[in-house]
Amino acid sequence: MIPDPTKLTIRDAHAQLKEGALTSAELVKACLDRIAERNPQVNAYLEVFSDAMDQAAAADAAIAAARKAGGDFSPLLGIPCAIKDNILIEGRTASAASKMLEGYRAAYDAVAIAKLKAAGAVFLGRTNMDEFAMGGSTENSAFGPTRNPHDLERVAGGSSGGSAAAVAMDGALFALGSDTGGSIRQPASFCGVVGLKPTYGAVSRYGVIAMGSSLDQIGPIARTVSDAETVFEAIRGDAGAAEGMRGDGTAFPDGAYRPARVGGAKPVIGVPRHFLGGDGVDPAVLAAFDAALDSFRAKGYEVKDVALPNVSYALPVYYVLMPAEVSSNMARFDGMRFGLHKDGADGIGDYFESRRAGLGREVIRRILLGTYVLSTGYHDAYYNRAGAVRRMIAADFAAAFETVDLIATPTAPSPAFKVGEKASDPVAMYLEDIFTVTANLTGMPALSVPCGDAPADPSRGRPVPLPVGIQLAARHGDERALFEAGKDLRGEVQ
Ligand code: GLN
């Protein structure tokens, strides 16, 4: 057995499983040991599944059968993974890190989970997150924050902070997260791993606890771009003919988009320089970003400026539309149908008491905001207007994609911040999403790839270097351009 299998990529682990140099049981055991060692400080996992070793044994049996038959097998067979606590796995708890769903058990598998099961992945456990995916630091979890494995004083990012930290602390080879406004990409950037928000509709939303239904996507977090691609290929697509149901009416079959490139051998990269100015972006982040662009140029990529005239409205538009969708999706948590129930004086009293006891402050804030922007007197001024500006932003990106194939920005304006630093200032927290919400508003795919470090700077309270991510966005359906460029940047084999 190799010294530390928890550090393997999916690709290398698969090669070793194939050669018989490693078993899934050894790999899973090594991850469980790592989790036992690291999770008490990091709090990436809310639960480690007690049957992980049984799943590994089943995978090893399937591997043995495939090897005996001389056949190939799925690249995820026997590979241990972590699942965000808002993605349903039949028979297991899915709490969305909320008191409201603390005792809720999923009655069915999400489509993405059914696909991972079919591929033979081993589920290690469910990961911490901001309650109902609302937040950017995993501090809004009802079960305590997740800490950044690179510096325990700092957040792991959010809302999929547990999933990113699980991979970064070598406690899983990959994880699933969900991304409504950046919740896969920003924690990936903070934890120094790769995160993909697929094209809206590329992965079925059936079985993810809804936050903003026109924005949500499930996607992979992994150590390499190639691993993220492998997981995306496994989970993409609708429920499939076998299940005979669609589940998510907005999911589309593979190949629905046929994006045409403007670049020749390499995709052309556009940079909205006008959007990166201001004093909101940490100079160390900009330096790492510019170095990544230089490295693209050195590898033969054309990099040019693009204009996105309405992009500065993306954040306010998101923070009008998202709460509107949140307020409607959260209406189902009424104390009767799912999870927590508290008795009040009467039926409506039950409703108020259950929601008061079950929901955290940020969730309540968004329900209030959303209810306000949808109210009779205001929906024209806020909700409808935000919808109109959303279409203008989408048109800006469509126009930019006439001249470039990829659009690059930093993933987040800062490296991981300190636990507690922004917790009492919602607007400061919302500003973290400035570069990520555009992909959710337009539906385009976007990938965060590590692109260096913000160097240690003790004078600014940064005792260790912190990871920085570059975000690449592409045309609808062109995840391939993201993977190609991401692998080039990381020096991975294509
Ligand atoms: N940080 C963003 C928010 O708070 C994104 C959340 C998400 O993608 N789930 O809404």
Tab-separated table of C-alpha atoms in Angstrom, residues 22-372:
chain	number	residue	atom	x	y	z
A	22	LEU	CA	-4.843	-0.672	-3.219
A	23	THR	CA	-8.292	-1.747	-2.040
A	24	SER	CA	-11.289	0.456	-1.448
A	25	ALA	CA	-11.320	-0.778	2.157
A	26	GLU	CA	-7.750	0.504	2.668
A	27	LEU	CA	-8.613	3.809	1.046
A	28	VAL	CA	-11.819	4.293	3.024
A	29	LYS	CA	-10.142	3.257	6.286
A	30	ALA	CA	-7.367	5.798	5.684
A	31	CYS	CA	-9.945	8.544	5.107
A	32	LEU	CA	-11.870	7.548	8.252
A	33	ASP	CA	-8.643	7.723	10.255
A	34	ARG	CA	-7.912	11.159	8.835
A	35	ILE	CA	-11.433	12.327	9.654
A	36	ALA	CA	-11.110	11.032	13.229
A	37	GLU	CA	-7.882	12.993	13.553
A	38	ARG	CA	-8.911	16.266	11.861
A	39	ASN	CA	-12.675	16.607	12.181
A	40	PRO	CA	-12.756	17.550	15.885
A	41	GLN	CA	-11.010	20.829	14.966
A	42	VAL	CA	-12.299	21.400	11.443
A	43	ASN	CA	-15.963	20.294	11.838
A	44	ALA	CA	-16.264	19.456	8.143
A	45	TYR	CA	-18.474	16.420	8.763
A	46	LEU	CA	-21.744	16.560	10.679
A	47	GLU	CA	-21.991	12.777	10.513
A	48	VAL	CA	-19.675	9.975	9.435
A	49	PHE	CA	-21.687	7.024	8.156
A	50	SER	CA	-21.219	3.885	10.237
A	51	ASP	CA	-21.547	1.643	7.175
A	52	ALA	CA	-18.689	3.220	5.167
A	53	MET	CA	-16.529	0.108	5.522
A	54	ASP	CA	-19.440	-2.100	4.374
A	55	GLN	CA	-19.824	0.062	1.285
A	56	ALA	CA	-16.071	-0.296	0.682
A	57	ALA	CA	-16.321	-4.087	0.992
A	58	ALA	CA	-19.119	-4.128	-1.599
A	59	ALA	CA	-16.993	-1.959	-3.897
A	60	ASP	CA	-14.000	-4.280	-3.468
A	61	ALA	CA	-16.187	-7.223	-4.434
A	62	ALA	CA	-17.328	-5.394	-7.564
A	63	ILE	CA	-13.721	-4.476	-8.378
A	64	ALA	CA	-12.593	-8.084	-7.944
A	65	ALA	CA	-15.372	-9.270	-10.257
A	66	ALA	CA	-14.472	-6.672	-12.882
A	67	ARG	CA	-10.769	-7.541	-12.693
A	68	LYS	CA	-11.528	-11.242	-13.003
A	69	ALA	CA	-13.605	-10.562	-16.087
A	70	GLY	CA	-10.670	-8.528	-17.409
A	71	GLY	CA	-12.980	-5.555	-17.806
A	72	ASP	CA	-12.696	-1.894	-16.995
A	73	PHE	CA	-14.814	-0.316	-14.274
A	74	SER	CA	-16.248	3.054	-13.335
A	75	PRO	CA	-13.625	5.644	-12.320
A	76	LEU	CA	-15.608	6.238	-9.105
A	77	LEU	CA	-16.000	2.596	-8.049
A	78	GLY	CA	-14.697	2.330	-4.480
A	79	ILE	CA	-13.791	6.047	-4.287
A	80	PRO	CA	-14.755	7.700	-0.968
A	81	CYS	CA	-16.723	10.956	-1.075
A	82	ALA	CA	-18.507	13.454	1.170
A	83	ILE	CA	-22.007	14.829	0.555
A	84	LYS	CA	-23.349	18.234	1.534
A	85	ASP	CA	-26.110	17.937	4.102
A	86	ASN	CA	-28.772	19.354	1.745
A	87	ILE	CA	-28.515	16.543	-0.846
A	88	LEU	CA	-30.802	13.593	-0.141
A	89	ILE	CA	-29.487	10.068	0.366
A	90	GLU	CA	-32.309	7.608	0.945
A	91	GLY	CA	-32.687	6.538	4.566
A	92	ARG	CA	-30.076	8.961	5.897
A	93	THR	CA	-30.450	12.251	7.729
A	94	ALA	CA	-30.475	15.400	5.581
A	95	SER	CA	-30.681	18.397	7.899
A	96	ALA	CA	-29.412	21.261	5.718
A	97	ALA	CA	-27.522	22.154	8.933
A	98	SER	CA	-30.800	23.383	10.426
A	99	LYS	CA	-32.579	22.614	13.700
A	100	MET	CA	-35.697	22.495	11.541
A	101	LEU	CA	-34.574	19.280	9.817
A	102	GLU	CA	-32.325	17.844	12.522
A	103	GLY	CA	-34.311	14.607	12.675
A	104	TYR	CA	-35.375	14.439	9.039
A	105	ARG	CA	-34.558	11.314	7.055
A	106	ALA	CA	-34.550	11.387	3.291
A	107	ALA	CA	-37.198	9.227	1.654
A	108	TYR	CA	-35.417	8.965	-1.688
A	109	ASP	CA	-32.088	9.543	-3.442
A	110	ALA	CA	-31.286	12.777	-5.262
A	111	VAL	CA	-30.625	12.036	-8.942
A	112	ALA	CA	-26.955	12.988	-8.460
A	113	ILE	CA	-26.763	10.508	-5.555
A	114	ALA	CA	-28.461	7.742	-7.545
A	115	LYS	CA	-25.860	8.311	-10.249
A	116	LEU	CA	-22.960	8.173	-7.762
A	117	LYS	CA	-24.410	4.967	-6.310
A	118	ALA	CA	-24.614	3.488	-9.798
A	119	ALA	CA	-20.955	4.463	-10.296
A	120	GLY	CA	-20.025	2.670	-7.059
A	121	ALA	CA	-18.783	5.649	-4.999
A	122	VAL	CA	-18.502	5.151	-1.223
A	123	PHE	CA	-20.342	7.721	0.923
A	124	LEU	CA	-18.281	8.649	3.970
A	125	GLY	CA	-20.671	11.122	5.539
A	126	ARG	CA	-22.598	14.363	5.280
A	127	THR	CA	-20.890	17.716	5.483
A	128	ASN	CA	-21.517	20.964	7.321
A	129	MET	CA	-22.933	24.012	5.555
A	130	ASP	CA	-24.622	27.327	6.158
A	131	GLU	CA	-28.208	26.635	7.215
A	132	PHE	CA	-30.258	25.861	4.087
A	133	ALA	CA	-27.181	26.987	2.065
A	134	MET	CA	-27.684	30.620	3.049
A	135	GLY	CA	-24.303	32.154	3.699
A	136	GLY	CA	-20.710	32.408	2.599
A	137	SER	CA	-18.734	31.091	5.582
A	138	THR	CA	-20.494	28.031	7.090
A	139	GLU	CA	-20.896	30.111	10.258
A	140	ASN	CA	-24.683	30.000	9.803
A	141	SER	CA	-24.774	26.264	10.528
A	142	ALA	CA	-26.915	25.325	13.529
A	143	PHE	CA	-24.107	22.882	14.409
A	144	GLY	CA	-21.110	25.232	14.683
A	145	PRO	CA	-18.806	26.662	12.002
A	146	THR	CA	-16.450	24.677	9.805
A	147	ARG	CA	-12.852	25.849	10.123
A	148	ASN	CA	-10.359	26.209	7.339
A	149	PRO	CA	-7.849	23.310	7.330
A	150	HIS	CA	-5.108	25.775	6.252
A	151	ASP	CA	-5.697	28.037	9.271
A	152	LEU	CA	-8.157	27.024	11.977
A	153	GLU	CA	-8.773	30.670	12.915
A	154	ARG	CA	-10.384	31.188	9.533
A	155	VAL	CA	-13.596	30.137	7.836
A	156	ALA	CA	-13.693	27.455	5.167
A	157	GLY	CA	-16.032	29.595	3.070
A	158	GLY	CA	-19.612	28.705	2.362
A	159	SER	CA	-22.142	27.580	2.086
A	160	SER	CA	-20.482	24.241	1.081
A	161	GLY	CA	-17.652	24.866	3.578
A	162	GLY	CA	-17.831	21.354	5.014
A	163	SER	CA	-17.481	19.747	1.594
A	164	ALA	CA	-14.478	21.911	0.628
A	165	ALA	CA	-12.801	21.394	4.010
A	166	ALA	CA	-13.428	17.624	3.883
A	167	VAL	CA	-11.431	17.422	0.636
A	168	ALA	CA	-8.778	19.929	1.772
A	169	MET	CA	-8.114	18.034	5.031
A	170	ASP	CA	-7.716	14.765	3.055
A	171	GLY	CA	-10.940	13.453	4.564
A	172	ALA	CA	-12.449	12.472	1.172
A	173	LEU	CA	-11.241	12.250	-2.430
A	174	PHE	CA	-14.134	14.404	-3.604
A	175	ALA	CA	-17.341	15.975	-2.365
A	176	LEU	CA	-20.645	17.258	-3.674
A	177	GLY	CA	-21.772	20.776	-2.901
A	178	SER	CA	-24.588	23.021	-4.067
A	179	ASP	CA	-24.141	26.468	-5.560
A	180	THR	CA	-26.847	29.150	-5.599
A	181	GLY	CA	-24.593	32.208	-5.635
A	182	GLY	CA	-21.079	30.805	-5.269
A	183	SER	CA	-21.365	28.158	-2.562
A	184	ILE	CA	-19.209	25.591	-4.359
A	185	ARG	CA	-16.650	27.967	-5.876
A	186	GLN	CA	-15.946	30.319	-2.953
A	187	PRO	CA	-15.227	27.586	-0.364
A	188	ALA	CA	-13.160	25.743	-2.986
A	189	SER	CA	-11.147	28.940	-3.431
A	190	PHE	CA	-10.735	29.427	0.350
A	191	CYS	CA	-9.643	25.818	0.880
A	192	GLY	CA	-7.299	25.495	-2.124
A	193	VAL	CA	-9.347	22.910	-4.039
A	194	VAL	CA	-11.259	22.831	-7.344
A	195	GLY	CA	-15.015	23.567	-7.492
A	196	LEU	CA	-17.450	23.499	-10.408
A	197	LYS	CA	-20.872	25.137	-10.704
A	198	PRO	CA	-22.270	23.356	-13.764
A	199	THR	CA	-24.530	24.936	-16.398
A	200	TYR	CA	-28.022	25.433	-14.950
A	201	GLY	CA	-29.901	22.238	-15.768
A	202	ALA	CA	-26.823	20.109	-16.474
A	203	VAL	CA	-27.210	18.275	-13.151
A	204	SER	CA	-30.698	17.454	-11.928
A	205	ARG	CA	-31.844	19.428	-8.880
A	206	TYR	CA	-34.168	16.567	-7.931
A	207	GLY	CA	-33.300	15.764	-4.329
A	208	VAL	CA	-31.394	18.915	-3.383
A	209	ILE	CA	-33.209	20.905	-0.677
A	210	ALA	CA	-34.203	23.988	-2.670
A	211	MET	CA	-32.845	27.431	-1.846
A	212	GLY	CA	-33.308	29.540	-5.011
A	213	SER	CA	-34.750	27.241	-7.637
A	214	SER	CA	-33.754	29.330	-10.664
A	215	LEU	CA	-30.169	29.534	-9.353
A	216	ASP	CA	-29.347	26.213	-7.605
A	217	GLN	CA	-26.984	23.608	-9.070
A	218	ILE	CA	-25.244	20.575	-7.563
A	219	GLY	CA	-21.569	20.257	-8.453
A	220	PRO	CA	-18.254	18.611	-7.538
A	221	ILE	CA	-15.415	19.721	-5.271
A	222	ALA	CA	-12.161	17.846	-5.875
A	223	ARG	CA	-8.405	18.075	-5.694
A	224	THR	CA	-7.750	18.389	-9.419
A	225	VAL	CA	-9.615	19.723	-12.440
A	226	SER	CA	-9.526	16.283	-13.992
A	227	ASP	CA	-11.185	14.780	-10.885
A	228	ALA	CA	-13.899	17.460	-10.937
A	229	GLU	CA	-14.509	16.548	-14.575
A	230	THR	CA	-14.778	12.832	-13.725
A	231	VAL	CA	-17.386	13.534	-11.040
A	232	PHE	CA	-19.292	15.957	-13.280
A	233	GLU	CA	-19.447	13.326	-16.036
A	234	ALA	CA	-20.844	10.855	-13.483
A	235	ILE	CA	-23.587	13.096	-12.041
A	236	ARG	CA	-24.676	15.087	-15.096
A	237	GLY	CA	-27.889	14.474	-16.974
A	238	ASP	CA	-31.457	13.798	-16.017
A	239	ALA	CA	-32.868	10.877	-14.027
A	240	GLY	CA	-32.486	8.670	-17.070
A	241	ALA	CA	-34.799	6.321	-18.863
A	242	ALA	CA	-34.359	3.564	-16.252
A	243	GLU	CA	-36.113	5.568	-13.544
A	244	GLY	CA	-38.812	6.607	-15.980
A	245	MET	CA	-39.251	10.003	-14.358
A	246	ARG	CA	-37.837	13.440	-14.798
A	247	GLY	CA	-38.112	14.938	-11.330
A	248	ASP	CA	-36.460	18.243	-12.255
A	249	GLY	CA	-38.296	19.927	-15.123
A	250	THR	CA	-35.368	22.270	-15.732
A	251	ALA	CA	-32.740	19.533	-16.166
A	252	PHE	CA	-31.777	18.866	-19.765
A	253	PRO	CA	-30.304	15.863	-21.549
A	254	ASP	CA	-26.603	15.727	-22.427
A	255	GLY	CA	-25.644	17.581	-25.581
A	256	ALA	CA	-28.579	20.011	-25.435
A	257	TYR	CA	-26.189	22.937	-25.939
A	258	ARG	CA	-23.725	22.958	-28.826
A	259	PRO	CA	-21.421	25.851	-27.980
A	260	ALA	CA	-19.210	27.097	-30.811
A	261	ARG	CA	-15.766	28.447	-29.949
A	262	VAL	CA	-14.212	31.655	-31.243
A	263	GLY	CA	-10.716	30.491	-30.253
A	264	GLY	CA	-8.644	28.149	-32.364
A	265	ALA	CA	-6.421	25.660	-30.578
A	266	LYS	CA	-7.019	27.299	-27.195
A	267	PRO	CA	-10.070	29.080	-25.799
A	268	VAL	CA	-9.792	32.900	-25.788
A	269	ILE	CA	-9.948	34.397	-22.271
A	270	GLY	CA	-11.738	37.683	-21.558
A	271	VAL	CA	-11.117	39.780	-18.450
A	272	PRO	CA	-13.657	42.401	-17.278
A	273	ARG	CA	-10.889	44.653	-15.937
A	274	HIS	CA	-13.352	47.462	-15.158
A	275	PHE	CA	-15.031	45.134	-12.631
A	276	LEU	CA	-11.826	44.295	-10.749
A	277	GLY	CA	-10.845	47.819	-9.777
A	278	GLY	CA	-12.230	49.448	-6.682
A	279	ASP	CA	-10.707	48.870	-3.304
A	280	GLY	CA	-12.824	45.835	-2.463
A	281	VAL	CA	-10.388	43.306	-3.913
A	282	ASP	CA	-7.443	42.227	-1.737
A	283	PRO	CA	-4.161	43.171	-3.518
A	284	ALA	CA	-2.772	39.679	-2.849
A	285	VAL	CA	-5.791	38.170	-4.647
A	286	LEU	CA	-5.291	40.481	-7.642
A	287	ALA	CA	-1.584	39.607	-7.747
A	288	ALA	CA	-2.319	35.857	-7.802
A	289	PHE	CA	-5.008	36.423	-10.444
A	290	ASP	CA	-2.686	38.441	-12.694
A	291	ALA	CA	0.030	35.816	-12.307
A	292	ALA	CA	-2.477	33.180	-13.464
A	293	LEU	CA	-3.303	35.288	-16.540
A	294	ASP	CA	0.438	35.559	-17.288
A	295	SER	CA	0.740	31.831	-17.045
A	296	PHE	CA	-2.162	31.406	-19.494
A	297	ARG	CA	-0.419	33.788	-21.907
A	298	ALA	CA	2.820	31.856	-21.549
A	299	LYS	CA	0.894	28.704	-22.504
A	300	GLY	CA	-0.334	30.295	-25.720
A	301	TYR	CA	-3.723	31.613	-24.605
A	302	GLU	CA	-4.997	34.925	-25.935
A	303	VAL	CA	-6.146	37.111	-23.018
A	304	LYS	CA	-8.091	40.289	-23.732
A	305	ASP	CA	-10.343	42.802	-22.013
A	306	VAL	CA	-14.104	42.480	-22.247
A	307	ALA	CA	-16.813	44.887	-21.154
A	308	LEU	CA	-19.799	43.799	-19.082
A	309	PRO	CA	-21.694	47.099	-18.732
A	310	ASN	CA	-24.323	45.934	-16.228
A	311	VAL	CA	-22.266	43.494	-14.187
A	312	SER	CA	-22.022	45.804	-11.179
A	313	TYR	CA	-25.779	45.277	-10.653
A	314	ALA	CA	-25.367	41.501	-10.350
A	315	LEU	CA	-24.959	41.458	-6.570
A	316	PRO	CA	-28.009	43.651	-5.777
A	317	VAL	CA	-30.068	41.740	-8.346
A	318	TYR	CA	-29.091	38.441	-6.723
A	319	TYR	CA	-29.940	39.733	-3.252
A	320	VAL	CA	-33.430	40.669	-4.456
A	321	LEU	CA	-34.256	37.572	-6.515
A	322	MET	CA	-32.632	34.961	-4.259
A	323	PRO	CA	-34.544	35.964	-1.072
A	324	ALA	CA	-37.787	36.029	-3.096
A	325	GLU	CA	-37.199	32.415	-4.119
A	326	VAL	CA	-36.004	31.553	-0.598
A	327	SER	CA	-39.165	32.928	0.991
A	328	SER	CA	-41.290	30.790	-1.274
A	329	ASN	CA	-39.163	27.611	-0.933
A	330	MET	CA	-39.034	27.941	2.863
A	331	ALA	CA	-42.832	28.119	3.149
A	332	ARG	CA	-42.970	24.299	3.265
A	333	PHE	CA	-41.276	24.276	6.684
A	334	ASP	CA	-44.489	24.857	8.568
A	335	GLY	CA	-44.003	22.555	11.555
A	336	MET	CA	-46.395	20.016	10.054
A	337	ARG	CA	-44.973	18.490	6.919
A	338	PHE	CA	-41.231	18.192	7.607
A	339	GLY	CA	-38.982	18.102	10.632
A	340	LEU	CA	-39.460	20.117	13.778
A	341	HIS	CA	-42.880	20.659	15.351
A	342	LYS	CA	-43.589	22.970	18.294
A	343	ASP	CA	-47.021	23.450	19.800
A	344	GLY	CA	-48.494	26.934	19.816
A	345	ALA	CA	-51.929	28.156	20.940
A	346	ASP	CA	-53.544	27.096	17.642
A	347	GLY	CA	-52.628	26.027	14.103
A	348	ILE	CA	-51.059	29.332	13.144
A	349	GLY	CA	-49.403	29.388	16.564
A	350	ASP	CA	-47.796	25.995	15.804
A	351	TYR	CA	-46.450	27.499	12.591
A	352	PHE	CA	-44.882	30.504	14.312
A	353	GLU	CA	-43.454	28.484	17.198
A	354	SER	CA	-41.960	25.815	14.917
A	355	ARG	CA	-40.324	28.370	12.645
A	356	ARG	CA	-39.079	30.460	15.551
A	357	ALA	CA	-37.444	27.410	17.143
A	358	GLY	CA	-36.266	25.774	13.938
A	359	LEU	CA	-34.812	28.570	11.796
A	360	GLY	CA	-31.694	30.671	12.338
A	361	ARG	CA	-31.343	34.445	12.005
A	362	GLU	CA	-29.973	34.538	8.466
A	363	VAL	CA	-32.739	32.296	7.158
A	364	ILE	CA	-35.358	34.470	8.832
A	365	ARG	CA	-33.701	37.624	7.476
A	366	ARG	CA	-33.972	36.264	3.923
A	367	ILE	CA	-37.578	35.128	4.358
A	368	LEU	CA	-38.459	38.655	5.518
A	369	LEU	CA	-36.544	40.294	2.659
A	370	GLY	CA	-38.083	37.963	0.107
A	371	THR	CA	-41.597	38.399	1.397
A	372	TYR	CA	-41.094	42.169	1.224
